[in-house]
PDB file of C-alpha atoms in Angstrom:
ATOM      1  CA  MET A1024     -16.423  57.912  51.760  1.00 86.00           C
ATOM      2  CA  LYS A1025     -19.005  55.234  51.193  1.00 89.00           C
ATOM      3  CA  VAL A1026     -22.372  56.940  51.465  1.00 89.00           C
ATOM      4  CA  VAL A1027     -24.908  54.640  53.107  1.00 90.00           C
ATOM      5  CA  SER A1028     -27.491  57.229  54.111  1.00 89.00           C
ATOM      6  CA  SER A1029     -28.374  60.692  52.894  1.00 88.00           C
ATOM      7  CA  ASP A1030     -31.443  62.818  53.330  1.00 89.00           C
ATOM      8  CA  ILE A1031     -32.522  66.399  53.116  1.00 87.00           C
ATOM      9  CA  VAL A1032     -33.187  67.435  56.719  1.00 91.00           C
ATOM     10  CA  ILE A1033     -34.284  71.065  56.436  1.00 90.00           C
ATOM     11  CA  SER A1034     -34.598  74.016  54.084  1.00 91.00           C
ATOM     12  CA  ALA A1035     -33.611  77.084  56.072  1.00 92.00           C
ATOM     13  CA  VAL A1036     -33.668  80.802  55.450  1.00 88.00           C
ATOM     14  CA  LYS A1037     -32.444  82.038  58.839  1.00 90.00           C
ATOM     15  CA  PRO A1038     -29.993  80.877  61.531  1.00 93.00           C
ATOM     16  CA  GLU A1039     -32.757  79.765  63.946  1.00 94.00           C
ATOM     17  CA  GLN A1040     -33.705  77.121  61.371  1.00 94.00           C
ATOM     18  CA  TYR A1041     -30.210  75.646  60.907  1.00 94.00           C
ATOM     19  CA  PRO A1042     -29.797  72.117  62.304  1.00 94.00           C
ATOM     20  CA  GLU A1043     -28.635  72.187  65.912  1.00 93.00           C
ATOM     21  CA  THR A1044     -25.715  69.816  65.583  1.00 93.00           C
ATOM     22  CA  ALA A1045     -21.955  70.145  65.762  1.00 95.00           C
ATOM     23  CA  LEU A1046     -21.511  68.099  62.570  1.00 96.00           C
ATOM     24  CA  PRO A1047     -19.086  69.472  59.963  1.00 97.00           C
ATOM     25  CA  GLU A1048     -20.723  71.267  57.048  1.00 97.00           C
ATOM     26  CA  PHE A1049     -19.716  71.874  53.450  1.00 97.00           C
ATOM     27  CA  ALA A1050     -21.529  74.627  51.577  1.00 96.00           C
ATOM     28  CA  LEU A1051     -22.056  74.161  47.845  1.00 95.00           C
ATOM     29  CA  ALA A1052     -22.051  77.352  45.840  1.00 93.00           C
ATOM     30  CA  GLY A1053     -22.231  77.995  42.133  1.00 93.00           C
ATOM     31  CA  ARG A1054     -24.021  79.689  39.314  1.00 89.00           C
ATOM     32  CA  SER A1055     -27.619  78.698  38.630  1.00 82.00           C
ATOM     33  CA  ASN A1056     -27.570  75.810  36.148  1.00 82.00           C
ATOM     34  CA  VAL A1057     -23.896  74.907  36.722  1.00 88.00           C
ATOM     35  CA  GLY A1058     -24.783  71.422  37.945  1.00 86.00           C
ATOM     36  CA  LYS A1059     -24.885  71.665  41.765  1.00 88.00           C
ATOM     37  CA  SER A1060     -27.812  69.241  42.057  1.00 86.00           C
ATOM     38  CA  SER A1061     -26.113  66.759  39.715  1.00 91.00           C
ATOM     39  CA  PHE A1062     -22.922  67.055  41.806  1.00 93.00           C
ATOM     40  CA  ILE A1063     -24.847  66.364  45.035  1.00 91.00           C
ATOM     41  CA  ASN A1064     -26.703  63.416  43.538  1.00 90.00           C
ATOM     42  CA  LYS A1065     -23.483  61.893  42.158  1.00 93.00           C
ATOM     43  CA  MET A1066     -21.581  62.361  45.436  1.00 95.00           C
ATOM     44  CA  LEU A1067     -24.433  60.777  47.397  1.00 91.00           C
ATOM     45  CA  ASN A1068     -25.222  57.980  44.889  1.00 88.00           C
ATOM     46  CA  ARG A1069     -28.818  59.166  44.772  1.00 80.00           C
ATOM     47  CA  LYS A1070     -30.646  59.953  41.555  1.00 78.00           C
ATOM     48  CA  GLY A1071     -33.203  62.543  42.590  1.00 72.00           C
ATOM     49  CA  LEU A1072     -32.319  63.645  46.103  1.00 74.00           C
ATOM     50  CA  ALA A1073     -31.305  67.137  44.996  1.00 71.00           C
ATOM     51  CA  ARG A1074     -33.913  68.096  42.442  1.00 66.00           C
ATOM     52  CA  ILE A1075     -32.599  69.186  39.079  1.00 55.00           C
ATOM     53  CA  SER A1076     -34.762  71.933  37.693  1.00 51.00           C
ATOM     54  CA  SER A1077     -35.197  73.049  34.127  1.00 49.00           C
ATOM     55  CA  LYS A1078     -35.698  76.518  35.596  1.00 50.00           C
ATOM     56  CA  PRO A1079     -32.457  78.013  36.910  1.00 48.00           C
ATOM     57  CA  GLY A1080     -32.676  79.928  40.166  1.00 49.00           C
ATOM     58  CA  LYS A1081     -35.103  77.439  41.711  1.00 53.00           C
ATOM     59  CA  THR A1082     -33.209  76.873  44.980  1.00 56.00           C
ATOM     60  CA  GLN A1083     -34.191  79.777  47.226  1.00 76.00           C
ATOM     61  CA  THR A1084     -33.302  78.322  50.609  1.00 85.00           C
ATOM     62  CA  LEU A1085     -30.286  76.749  52.289  1.00 91.00           C
ATOM     63  CA  ASN A1086     -30.920  73.026  51.884  1.00 91.00           C
ATOM     64  CA  PHE A1087     -29.202  70.861  54.496  1.00 94.00           C
ATOM     65  CA  PHE A1088     -28.441  67.259  53.489  1.00 93.00           C
ATOM     66  CA  LEU A1089     -27.423  64.871  56.276  1.00 94.00           C
ATOM     67  CA  ILE A1090     -24.893  62.277  55.077  1.00 94.00           C
ATOM     68  CA  ASN A1091     -24.112  59.063  56.976  1.00 94.00           C
ATOM     69  CA  GLU A1092     -25.196  60.894  60.154  1.00 94.00           C
ATOM     70  CA  VAL A1093     -21.683  62.455  60.214  1.00 95.00           C
ATOM     71  CA  LEU A1094     -21.782  65.592  58.028  1.00 96.00           C
ATOM     72  CA  HIS A1095     -24.003  68.036  56.157  1.00 96.00           C
ATOM     73  CA  PHE A1096     -23.894  69.305  52.588  1.00 95.00           C
ATOM     74  CA  VAL A1097     -25.552  72.714  52.445  1.00 95.00           C
ATOM     75  CA  ASP A1098     -26.875  73.637  49.014  1.00 92.00           C
ATOM     76  CA  VAL A1099     -27.008  77.430  48.740  1.00 89.00           C
ATOM     77  CA  PRO A1100     -29.076  79.285  46.113  1.00 83.00           C
ATOM     78  CA  GLY A1101     -27.389  79.593  42.738  1.00 82.00           C
ATOM     79  CA  TYR A1102     -26.284  83.050  41.694  1.00 79.00           C
ATOM     80  CA  GLY A1103     -26.102  84.965  38.444  1.00 70.00           C
ATOM     81  CA  TYR A1104     -29.593  84.198  37.231  1.00 63.00           C
ATOM     82  CA  ALA A1105     -31.110  87.247  35.560  1.00 56.00           C
ATOM     83  CA  LYS A1106     -34.825  86.500  35.982  1.00 63.00           C
ATOM     84  CA  VAL A1107     -34.725  87.022  39.728  1.00 65.00           C
ATOM     85  CA  SER A1108     -35.820  90.422  41.030  1.00 73.00           C
ATOM     86  CA  LYS A1109     -33.293  92.727  42.695  1.00 77.00           C
ATOM     87  CA  THR A1110     -35.178  92.443  45.979  1.00 79.00           C
ATOM     88  CA  GLU A1111     -35.042  88.640  45.881  1.00 75.00           C
ATOM     89  CA  ARG A1112     -31.362  88.730  44.951  1.00 73.00           C
ATOM     90  CA  ALA A1113     -30.617  91.049  47.886  1.00 78.00           C
ATOM     91  CA  ALA A1114     -32.517  88.755  50.270  1.00 76.00           C
ATOM     92  CA  TRP A1115     -30.592  85.682  49.025  1.00 76.00           C
ATOM     93  CA  GLY A1116     -27.333  87.594  49.296  1.00 80.00           C
ATOM     94  CA  LYS A1117     -28.070  88.465  52.920  1.00 85.00           C
ATOM     95  CA  MET A1118     -29.116  84.881  53.721  1.00 87.00           C
ATOM     96  CA  ILE A1119     -25.994  83.411  52.107  1.00 88.00           C
ATOM     97  CA  GLU A1120     -23.691  85.973  53.700  1.00 91.00           C
ATOM     98  CA  THR A1121     -25.189  85.307  57.150  1.00 93.00           C
ATOM     99  CA  TYR A1122     -24.638  81.579  56.739  1.00 94.00           C
ATOM    100  CA  PHE A1123     -21.051  81.852  55.460  1.00 95.00           C
ATOM    101  CA  THR A1124     -19.944  84.424  58.015  1.00 94.00           C
ATOM    102  CA  THR A1125     -21.578  83.036  61.168  1.00 95.00           C
ATOM    103  CA  ARG A1126     -21.749  79.248  60.875  1.00 95.00           C
ATOM    104  CA  GLU A1127     -19.032  77.660  62.990  1.00 95.00           C
ATOM    105  CA  GLN A1128     -19.761  74.166  61.627  1.00 97.00           C
ATOM    106  CA  LEU A1129     -18.756  75.279  58.109  1.00 97.00           C
ATOM    107  CA  LYS A1130     -15.466  73.522  57.261  1.00 97.00           C
ATOM    108  CA  ALA A1131     -15.102  74.498  53.602  1.00 97.00           C
ATOM    109  CA  ALA A1132     -17.001  75.843  50.641  1.00 97.00           C
ATOM    110  CA  VAL A1133     -17.349  73.816  47.464  1.00 97.00           C
ATOM    111  CA  LEU A1134     -17.443  76.223  44.526  1.00 97.00           C
ATOM    112  CA  ILE A1135     -18.798  74.584  41.396  1.00 97.00           C
ATOM    113  CA  VAL A1136     -17.721  76.032  38.058  1.00 97.00           C
ATOM    114  CA  ASP A1137     -18.126  74.837  34.474  1.00 96.00           C
ATOM    115  CA  LEU A1138     -14.801  73.464  33.176  1.00 97.00           C
ATOM    116  CA  ARG A1139     -15.813  74.265  29.581  1.00 96.00           C
ATOM    117  CA  HIS A1140     -15.889  78.031  30.138  1.00 96.00           C
ATOM    118  CA  PRO A1141     -13.790  80.556  32.057  1.00 96.00           C
ATOM    119  CA  PRO A1142     -15.351  81.356  35.461  1.00 96.00           C
ATOM    120  CA  THR A1143     -17.881  84.188  35.243  1.00 94.00           C
ATOM    121  CA  ALA A1144     -17.601  87.539  37.040  1.00 93.00           C
ATOM    122  CA  ASP A1145     -20.084  86.112  39.589  1.00 91.00           C
ATOM    123  CA  ASP A1146     -17.848  83.057  40.150  1.00 94.00           C
ATOM    124  CA  VAL A1147     -14.863  85.348  40.741  1.00 95.00           C
ATOM    125  CA  MET A1148     -16.893  87.507  43.114  1.00 93.00           C
ATOM    126  CA  MET A1149     -18.046  84.428  45.079  1.00 93.00           C
ATOM    127  CA  TYR A1150     -14.483  83.110  45.296  1.00 96.00           C
ATOM    128  CA  GLU A1151     -13.176  86.511  46.473  1.00 95.00           C
ATOM    129  CA  PHE A1152     -15.964  86.648  49.078  1.00 94.00           C
ATOM    130  CA  LEU A1153     -14.922  83.224  50.435  1.00 95.00           C
ATOM    131  CA  LYS A1154     -11.250  84.247  50.499  1.00 96.00           C
ATOM    132  CA  HIS A1155     -12.124  87.518  52.241  1.00 95.00           C
ATOM    133  CA  TYR A1156     -13.664  85.511  55.095  1.00 94.00           C
ATOM    134  CA  ASP A1157     -10.820  82.935  55.110  1.00 94.00           C
ATOM    135  CA  ILE A1158     -13.158  80.096  54.191  1.00 95.00           C
ATOM    136  CA  PRO A1159     -11.249  77.135  52.711  1.00 95.00           C
ATOM    137  CA  CYS A1160     -12.442  76.419  49.210  1.00 96.00           C
ATOM    138  CA  VAL A1161     -12.606  73.342  46.992  1.00 97.00           C
ATOM    139  CA  ILE A1162     -13.219  74.157  43.338  1.00 98.00           C
ATOM    140  CA  ILE A1163     -15.192  71.546  41.402  1.00 98.00           C
ATOM    141  CA  ALA A1164     -14.713  72.028  37.660  1.00 97.00           C
ATOM    142  CA  THR A1165     -17.699  70.090  36.406  1.00 96.00           C
ATOM    143  CA  LYS A1166     -18.986  68.892  33.013  1.00 96.00           C
ATOM    144  CA  ALA A1167     -15.557  67.400  32.238  1.00 96.00           C
ATOM    145  CA  ASP A1168     -17.227  64.704  30.124  1.00 96.00           C
ATOM    146  CA  LYS A1169     -18.203  67.432  27.644  1.00 96.00           C
ATOM    147  CA  ILE A1170     -14.597  68.162  26.623  1.00 95.00           C
ATOM    148  CA  PRO A1171     -11.797  65.832  25.473  1.00 96.00           C
ATOM    149  CA  LYS A1172      -9.506  64.690  28.287  1.00 95.00           C
ATOM    150  CA  GLY A1173      -6.505  66.089  26.399  1.00 96.00           C
ATOM    151  CA  LYS A1174      -7.890  69.606  26.856  1.00 97.00           C
ATOM    152  CA  TRP A1175      -8.603  69.398  30.603  1.00 96.00           C
ATOM    153  CA  GLN A1176      -5.270  70.930  31.664  1.00 97.00           C
ATOM    154  CA  LYS A1177      -5.718  73.882  29.321  1.00 97.00           C
ATOM    155  CA  HIS A1178      -9.215  74.560  30.727  1.00 97.00           C
ATOM    156  CA  LEU A1179      -7.990  74.094  34.320  1.00 97.00           C
ATOM    157  CA  LYS A1180      -5.256  76.653  33.734  1.00 97.00           C
ATOM    158  CA  VAL A1181      -7.851  79.208  32.557  1.00 97.00           C
ATOM    159  CA  THR A1182     -10.022  78.472  35.608  1.00 97.00           C
ATOM    160  CA  LYS A1183      -7.101  78.847  38.028  1.00 97.00           C
ATOM    161  CA  GLU A1184      -5.926  82.089  36.408  1.00 97.00           C
ATOM    162  CA  THR A1185      -9.402  83.626  36.195  1.00 97.00           C
ATOM    163  CA  LEU A1186     -10.106  82.914  39.865  1.00 97.00           C
ATOM    164  CA  ASP A1187      -6.533  83.802  40.864  1.00 96.00           C
ATOM    165  CA  LEU A1188      -6.643  80.511  42.775  1.00 96.00           C
ATOM    166  CA  ASP A1189      -5.004  80.403  46.185  1.00 93.00           C
ATOM    167  CA  ALA A1190      -2.264  77.746  46.327  1.00 91.00           C
ATOM    168  CA  ASN A1191      -3.947  76.186  49.392  1.00 91.00           C
ATOM    169  CA  ASP A1192      -7.237  75.598  47.592  1.00 95.00           C
ATOM    170  CA  HIS A1193      -7.942  72.386  45.707  1.00 96.00           C
ATOM    171  CA  ILE A1194      -9.353  72.162  42.203  1.00 97.00           C
ATOM    172  CA  ILE A1195     -10.905  68.927  40.946  1.00 97.00           C
ATOM    173  CA  VAL A1196     -11.982  67.938  37.456  1.00 97.00           C
ATOM    174  CA  PHE A1197     -15.446  66.429  37.868  1.00 97.00           C
ATOM    175  CA  SER A1198     -18.168  64.769  35.839  1.00 96.00           C
ATOM    176  CA  SER A1199     -21.611  63.880  37.161  1.00 94.00           C
ATOM    177  CA  GLU A1200     -22.005  61.639  34.119  1.00 94.00           C
ATOM    178  CA  THR A1201     -18.902  59.472  34.528  1.00 95.00           C
ATOM    179  CA  GLY A1202     -18.096  59.944  38.223  1.00 94.00           C
ATOM    180  CA  GLU A1203     -14.695  61.423  37.343  1.00 96.00           C
ATOM    181  CA  GLY A1204     -13.285  63.224  40.403  1.00 97.00           C
ATOM    182  CA  LYS A1205     -15.829  61.812  42.875  1.00 96.00           C
ATOM    183  CA  ASP A1206     -13.345  59.828  45.001  1.00 96.00           C
ATOM    184  CA  LYS A1207     -10.866  62.685  44.978  1.00 97.00           C
ATOM    185  CA  ALA A1208     -13.583  65.129  46.045  1.00 97.00           C
ATOM    186  CA  TRP A1209     -14.571  62.881  48.952  1.00 96.00           C
ATOM    187  CA  SER A1210     -10.993  62.432  50.144  1.00 96.00           C
ATOM    188  CA  ILE A1211     -10.398  66.197  50.120  1.00 96.00           C
ATOM    189  CA  LEU A1212     -13.658  66.907  51.967  1.00 96.00           C
ATOM    190  CA  GLU A1213     -12.824  64.239  54.535  1.00 95.00           C
ATOM    191  CA  SER A1214      -9.453  65.902  55.133  1.00 95.00           C
ATOM    192  CA  TYR A1215     -11.364  69.023  56.321  1.00 95.00           C
ATOM    193  CA  MET A1216     -13.407  66.995  58.818  1.00 92.00           C
TER     194      MET A1216
END
């Protein structure tokens, strides 16, 4: 997809605030600091649209990005960040669960993991949650530029095994630095539209 326009349209915490459109949506989930903002910015060819914070756990709302007037990316709060209170974590959990389980426009979840390391317990839990609700999932294994290309397959194998990846789900090696995997990611997302 050639992105010609992209903008953040709303930051929502409850269903009444979600955009009232029938446009397909893709929710982006991942650990705090895994590179969700960098992924969004790379996919949309925009440097600072999704703000990259030095403080993990900064996204506390569902951020809806309108792309080419035809679809939304929905950036959900990162998980697994320790400095967030239990109360806050519970509130985020509820907000995220409500979105994932009730939003008819949601076509697939994009789960972003770090290719360099095995998925965390939180990543596995998120993936199992998505599978439990039959939400199609695209795994983006990011930070590929940080490891030699010859080792990608080995790292992918660990990621697939750790998540117990469903054969129907796609996994893409991605780098926000080099753009590796960007075209493939777009073609897979378009197939869900």
